Coordinates of N, CA, C and O and ligand atoms in Angstrom, one line a residue:
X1 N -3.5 -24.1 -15.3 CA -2.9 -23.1 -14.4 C -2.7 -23.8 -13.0 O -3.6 -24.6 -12.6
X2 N -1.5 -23.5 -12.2 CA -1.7 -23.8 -10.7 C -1.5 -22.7 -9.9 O -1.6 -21.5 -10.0
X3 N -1.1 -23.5 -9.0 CA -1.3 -22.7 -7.5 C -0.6 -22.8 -6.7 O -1.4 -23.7 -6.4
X4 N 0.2 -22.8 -5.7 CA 0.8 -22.9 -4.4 C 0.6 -22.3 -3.2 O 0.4 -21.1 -2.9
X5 N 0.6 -23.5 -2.1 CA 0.2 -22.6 -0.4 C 1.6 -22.8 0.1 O 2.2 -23.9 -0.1
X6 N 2.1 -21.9 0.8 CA 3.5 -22.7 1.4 C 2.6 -21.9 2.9 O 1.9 -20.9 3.1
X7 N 3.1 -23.2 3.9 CA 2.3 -23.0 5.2 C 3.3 -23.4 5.8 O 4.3 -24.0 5.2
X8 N 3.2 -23.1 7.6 CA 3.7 -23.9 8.3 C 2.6 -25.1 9.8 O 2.9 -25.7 10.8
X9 N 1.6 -24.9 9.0 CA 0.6 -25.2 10.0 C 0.8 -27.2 10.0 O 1.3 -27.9 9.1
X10 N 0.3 -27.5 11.1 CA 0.0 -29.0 11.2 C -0.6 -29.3 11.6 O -1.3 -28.6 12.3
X11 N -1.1 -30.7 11.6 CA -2.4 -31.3 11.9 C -3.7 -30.9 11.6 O -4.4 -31.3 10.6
X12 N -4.0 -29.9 12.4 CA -5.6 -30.1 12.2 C -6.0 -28.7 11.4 O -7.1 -28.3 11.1
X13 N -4.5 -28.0 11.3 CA -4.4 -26.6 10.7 C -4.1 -26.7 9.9 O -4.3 -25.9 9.0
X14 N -2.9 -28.4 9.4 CA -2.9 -28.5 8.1 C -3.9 -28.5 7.1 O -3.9 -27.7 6.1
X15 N -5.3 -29.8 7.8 CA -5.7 -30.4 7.0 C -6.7 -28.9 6.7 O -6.8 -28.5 5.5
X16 N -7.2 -28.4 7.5 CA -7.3 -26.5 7.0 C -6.7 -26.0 5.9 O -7.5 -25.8 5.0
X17 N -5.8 -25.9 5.7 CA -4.9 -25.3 5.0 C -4.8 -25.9 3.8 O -4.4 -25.2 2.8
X18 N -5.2 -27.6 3.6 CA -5.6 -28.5 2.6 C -7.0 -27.9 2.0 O -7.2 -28.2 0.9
X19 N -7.7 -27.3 2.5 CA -8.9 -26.9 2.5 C -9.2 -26.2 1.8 O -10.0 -26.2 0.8
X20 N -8.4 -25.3 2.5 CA -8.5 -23.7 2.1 C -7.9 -23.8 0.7 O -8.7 -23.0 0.1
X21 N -7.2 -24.1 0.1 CA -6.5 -24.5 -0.6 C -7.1 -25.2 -1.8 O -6.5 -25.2 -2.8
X22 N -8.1 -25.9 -1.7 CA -8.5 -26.3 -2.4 C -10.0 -25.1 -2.9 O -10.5 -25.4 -4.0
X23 N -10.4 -24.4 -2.4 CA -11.2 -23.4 -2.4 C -10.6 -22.6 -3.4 O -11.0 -22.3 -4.5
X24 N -9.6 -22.2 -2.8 CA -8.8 -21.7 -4.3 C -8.4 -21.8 -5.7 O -8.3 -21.0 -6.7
X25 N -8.4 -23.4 -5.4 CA -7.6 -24.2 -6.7 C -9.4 -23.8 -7.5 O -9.4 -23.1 -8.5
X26 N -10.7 -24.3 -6.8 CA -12.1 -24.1 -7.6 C -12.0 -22.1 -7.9 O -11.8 -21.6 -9.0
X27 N -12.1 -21.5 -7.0 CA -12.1 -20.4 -7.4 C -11.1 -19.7 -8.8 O -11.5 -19.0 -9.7
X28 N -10.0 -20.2 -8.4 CA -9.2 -19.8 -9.5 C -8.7 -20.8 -11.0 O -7.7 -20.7 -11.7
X29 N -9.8 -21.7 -11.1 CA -10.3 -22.3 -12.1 C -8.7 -22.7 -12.4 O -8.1 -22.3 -13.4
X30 N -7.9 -23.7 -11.2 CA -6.9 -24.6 -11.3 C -6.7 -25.9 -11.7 O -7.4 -26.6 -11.1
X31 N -6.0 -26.4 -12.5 CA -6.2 -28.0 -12.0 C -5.2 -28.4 -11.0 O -5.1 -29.6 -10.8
X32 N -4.3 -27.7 -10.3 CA -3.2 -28.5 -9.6 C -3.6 -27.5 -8.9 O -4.2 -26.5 -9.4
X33 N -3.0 -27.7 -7.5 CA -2.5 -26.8 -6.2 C -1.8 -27.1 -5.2 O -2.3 -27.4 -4.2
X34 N -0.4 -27.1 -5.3 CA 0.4 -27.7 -4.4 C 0.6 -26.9 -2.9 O 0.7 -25.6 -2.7
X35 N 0.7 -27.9 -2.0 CA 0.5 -27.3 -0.7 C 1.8 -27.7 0.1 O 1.9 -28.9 0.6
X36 N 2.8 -26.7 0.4 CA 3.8 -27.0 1.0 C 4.0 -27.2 2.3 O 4.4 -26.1 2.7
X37 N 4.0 -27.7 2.9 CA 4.7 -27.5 4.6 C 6.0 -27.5 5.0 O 6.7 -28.5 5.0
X38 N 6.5 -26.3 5.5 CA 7.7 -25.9 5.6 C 7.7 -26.5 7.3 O 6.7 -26.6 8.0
X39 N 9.2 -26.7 7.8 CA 9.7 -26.9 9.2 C 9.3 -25.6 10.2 O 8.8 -25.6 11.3
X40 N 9.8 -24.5 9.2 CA 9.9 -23.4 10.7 C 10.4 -22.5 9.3 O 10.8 -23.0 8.3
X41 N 10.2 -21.0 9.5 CA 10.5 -19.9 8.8 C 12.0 -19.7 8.7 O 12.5 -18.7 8.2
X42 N 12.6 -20.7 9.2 CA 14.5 -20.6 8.9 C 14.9 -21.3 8.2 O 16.2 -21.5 8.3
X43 N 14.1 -21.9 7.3 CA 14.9 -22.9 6.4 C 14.1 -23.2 5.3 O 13.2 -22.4 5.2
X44 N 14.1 -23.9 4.5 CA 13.7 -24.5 3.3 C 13.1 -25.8 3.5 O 12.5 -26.4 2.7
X45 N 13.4 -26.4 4.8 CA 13.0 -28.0 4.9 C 11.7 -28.1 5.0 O 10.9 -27.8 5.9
X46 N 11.4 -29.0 3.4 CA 10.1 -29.4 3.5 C 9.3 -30.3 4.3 O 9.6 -31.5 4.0
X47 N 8.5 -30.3 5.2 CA 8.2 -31.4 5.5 C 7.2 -32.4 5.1 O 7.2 -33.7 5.2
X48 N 6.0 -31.5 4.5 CA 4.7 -32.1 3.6 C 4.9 -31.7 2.8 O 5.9 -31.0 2.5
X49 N 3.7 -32.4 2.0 CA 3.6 -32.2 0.3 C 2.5 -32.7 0.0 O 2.3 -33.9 -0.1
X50 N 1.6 -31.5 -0.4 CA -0.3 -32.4 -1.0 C -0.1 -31.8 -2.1 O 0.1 -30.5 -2.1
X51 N 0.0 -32.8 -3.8 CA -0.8 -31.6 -4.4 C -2.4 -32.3 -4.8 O -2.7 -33.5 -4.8
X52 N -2.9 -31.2 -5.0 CA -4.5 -31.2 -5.2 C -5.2 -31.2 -6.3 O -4.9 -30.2 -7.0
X53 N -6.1 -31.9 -6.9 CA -6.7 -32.0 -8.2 C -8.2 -32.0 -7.4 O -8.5 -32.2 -6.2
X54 N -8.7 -31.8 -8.3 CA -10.0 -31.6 -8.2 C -11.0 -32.8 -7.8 O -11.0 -33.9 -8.2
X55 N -11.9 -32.4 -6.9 CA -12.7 -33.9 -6.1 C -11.8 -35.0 -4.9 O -11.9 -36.2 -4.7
X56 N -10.7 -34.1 -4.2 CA -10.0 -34.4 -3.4 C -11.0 -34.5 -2.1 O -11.1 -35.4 -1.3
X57 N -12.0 -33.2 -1.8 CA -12.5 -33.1 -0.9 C -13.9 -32.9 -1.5 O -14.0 -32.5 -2.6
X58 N -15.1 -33.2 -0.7 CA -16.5 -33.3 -1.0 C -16.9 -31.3 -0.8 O -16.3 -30.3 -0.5
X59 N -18.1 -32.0 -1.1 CA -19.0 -30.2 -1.3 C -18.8 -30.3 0.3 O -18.1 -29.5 1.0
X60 N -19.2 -30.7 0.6 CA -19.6 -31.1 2.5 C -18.5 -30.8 3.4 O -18.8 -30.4 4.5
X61 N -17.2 -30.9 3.1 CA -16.1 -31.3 3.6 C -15.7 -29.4 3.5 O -15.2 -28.7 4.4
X62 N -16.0 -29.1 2.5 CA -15.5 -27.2 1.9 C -16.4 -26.6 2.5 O -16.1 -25.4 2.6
X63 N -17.7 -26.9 3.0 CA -18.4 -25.8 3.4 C -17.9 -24.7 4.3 O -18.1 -23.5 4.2
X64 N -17.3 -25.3 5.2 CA -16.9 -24.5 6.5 C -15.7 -23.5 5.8 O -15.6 -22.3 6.1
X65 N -14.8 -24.3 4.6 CA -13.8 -23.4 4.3 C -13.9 -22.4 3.0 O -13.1 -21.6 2.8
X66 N -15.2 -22.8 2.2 CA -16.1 -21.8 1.8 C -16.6 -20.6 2.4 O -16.2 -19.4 2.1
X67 N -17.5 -20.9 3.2 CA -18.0 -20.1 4.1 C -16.6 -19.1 5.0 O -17.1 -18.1 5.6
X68 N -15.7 -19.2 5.1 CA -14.3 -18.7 5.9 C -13.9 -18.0 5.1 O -13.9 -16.8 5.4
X69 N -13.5 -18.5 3.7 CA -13.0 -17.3 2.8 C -13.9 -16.6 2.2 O -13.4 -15.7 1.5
X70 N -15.1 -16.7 2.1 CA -16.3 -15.8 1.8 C -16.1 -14.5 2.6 O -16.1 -13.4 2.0
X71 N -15.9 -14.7 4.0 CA -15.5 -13.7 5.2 C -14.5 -12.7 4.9 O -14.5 -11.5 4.7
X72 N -13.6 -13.7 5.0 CA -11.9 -13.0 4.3 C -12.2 -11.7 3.3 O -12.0 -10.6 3.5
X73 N -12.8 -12.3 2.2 CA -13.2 -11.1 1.1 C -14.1 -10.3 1.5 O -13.9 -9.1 1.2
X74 N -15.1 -10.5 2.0 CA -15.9 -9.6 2.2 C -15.5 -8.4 3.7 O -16.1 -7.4 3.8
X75 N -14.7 -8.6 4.4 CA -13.7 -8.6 5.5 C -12.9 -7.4 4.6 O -13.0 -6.1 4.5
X76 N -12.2 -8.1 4.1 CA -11.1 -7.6 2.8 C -11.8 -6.1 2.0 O -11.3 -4.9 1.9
X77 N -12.8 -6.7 1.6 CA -13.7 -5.4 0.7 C -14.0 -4.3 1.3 O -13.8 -3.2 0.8
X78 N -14.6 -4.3 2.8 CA -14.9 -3.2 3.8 C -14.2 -2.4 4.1 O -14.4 -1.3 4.3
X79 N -12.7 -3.2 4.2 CA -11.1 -2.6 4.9 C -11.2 -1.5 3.9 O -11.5 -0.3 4.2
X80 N -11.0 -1.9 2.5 CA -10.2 -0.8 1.5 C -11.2 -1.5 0.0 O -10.8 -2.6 -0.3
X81 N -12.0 -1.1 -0.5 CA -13.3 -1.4 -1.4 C -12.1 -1.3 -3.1 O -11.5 -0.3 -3.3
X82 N -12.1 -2.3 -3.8 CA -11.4 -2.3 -5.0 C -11.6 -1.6 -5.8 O -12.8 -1.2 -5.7
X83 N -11.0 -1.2 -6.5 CA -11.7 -0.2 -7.8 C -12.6 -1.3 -8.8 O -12.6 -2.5 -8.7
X84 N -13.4 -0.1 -9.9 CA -14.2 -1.5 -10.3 C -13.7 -2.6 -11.7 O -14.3 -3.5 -12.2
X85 N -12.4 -1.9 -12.1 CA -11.6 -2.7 -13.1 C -10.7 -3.6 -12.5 O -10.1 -4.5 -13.0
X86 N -10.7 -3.1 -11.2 CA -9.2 -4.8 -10.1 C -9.7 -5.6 -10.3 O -10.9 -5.9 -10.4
X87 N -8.6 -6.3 -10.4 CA -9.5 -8.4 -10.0 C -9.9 -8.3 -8.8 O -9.4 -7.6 -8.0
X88 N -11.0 -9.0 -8.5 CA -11.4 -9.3 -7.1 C -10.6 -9.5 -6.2 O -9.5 -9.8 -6.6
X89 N -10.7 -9.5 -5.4 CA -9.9 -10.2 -4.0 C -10.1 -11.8 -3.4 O -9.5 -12.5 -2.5
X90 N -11.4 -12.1 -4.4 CA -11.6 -13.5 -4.0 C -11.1 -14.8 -5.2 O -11.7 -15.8 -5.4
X91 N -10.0 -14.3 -5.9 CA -9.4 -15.0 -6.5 C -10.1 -15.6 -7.7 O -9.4 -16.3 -8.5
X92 N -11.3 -15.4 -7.8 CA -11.9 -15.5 -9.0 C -11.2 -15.5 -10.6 O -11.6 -16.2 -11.5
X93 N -10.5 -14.7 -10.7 CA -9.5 -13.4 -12.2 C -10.2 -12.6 -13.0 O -9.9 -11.9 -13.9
X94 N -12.0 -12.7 -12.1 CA -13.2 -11.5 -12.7 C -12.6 -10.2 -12.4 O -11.6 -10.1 -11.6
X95 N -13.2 -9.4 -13.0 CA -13.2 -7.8 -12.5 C -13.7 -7.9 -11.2 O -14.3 -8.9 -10.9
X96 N -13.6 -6.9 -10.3 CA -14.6 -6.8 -9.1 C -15.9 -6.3 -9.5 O -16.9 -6.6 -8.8
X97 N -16.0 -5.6 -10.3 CA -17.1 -4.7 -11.0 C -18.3 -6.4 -11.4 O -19.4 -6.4 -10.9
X98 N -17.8 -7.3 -12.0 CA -18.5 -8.6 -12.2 C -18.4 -9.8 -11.7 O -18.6 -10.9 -12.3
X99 N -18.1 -9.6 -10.1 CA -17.7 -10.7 -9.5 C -18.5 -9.6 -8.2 O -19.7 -9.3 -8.3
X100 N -17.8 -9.3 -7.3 CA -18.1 -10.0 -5.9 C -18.7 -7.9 -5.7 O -19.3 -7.4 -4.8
X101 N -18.2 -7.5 -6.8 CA -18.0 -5.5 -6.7 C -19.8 -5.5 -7.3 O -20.5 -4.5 -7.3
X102 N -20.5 -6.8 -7.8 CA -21.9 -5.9 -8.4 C -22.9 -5.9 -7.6 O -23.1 -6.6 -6.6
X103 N -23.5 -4.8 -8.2 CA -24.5 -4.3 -6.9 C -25.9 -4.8 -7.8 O -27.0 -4.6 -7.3
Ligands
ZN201 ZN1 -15.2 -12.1 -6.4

């Protein structure tokens, strides 16, 4: 299975966005995740291109972007709480009822 981020971020929001991205590709039990960087929201021009396999970044290196989207969902869940047959919100492909929904 993959994945795709299309972003427009750079540098240091890229390498974020590399991150984050890679958080995903583990959560959602990927082996690829390609990470696009677009010019500007008026065009198609690519300007980067990561894709990501697994052990690109250390445990150490994700904590911060672990701990961020941990937020996001749990952020996410408070807004509007999933029913207990939805997939999660944290990209897992569990039910919420056996992922992030058990009590
Ligand atoms: Zn979950």
């Amino acid at each position: 299975m993959y994945g795709i981020t299309v972003t427009y971020a750079r540098n240091a929001n890229w390498e974020a966005e590399l991150k984050l991205s890679m958080v995903h590709l583990e959560l959602a039990s990927c082996t690829r995740w390609a990470v696009i960087q677009l010019a500007n929201a008026h065009g198609l021009q690519i300007t980067d291109l990561e894709v990501l396999v697994a052990g690109r970044f250390s445990d150490e290196e994700l904590v911060a972007s672990r701990a961020k989207w941990e937020a996001q969902v749990q952020a996410q869940i408070s807004s509007r709480r999933p029913n207990r047959n939805d997939q999660c919100p944290c990209l897992s492909g569990k039910k919420f009822k056996i992922c992030h929904g058990q009590r």
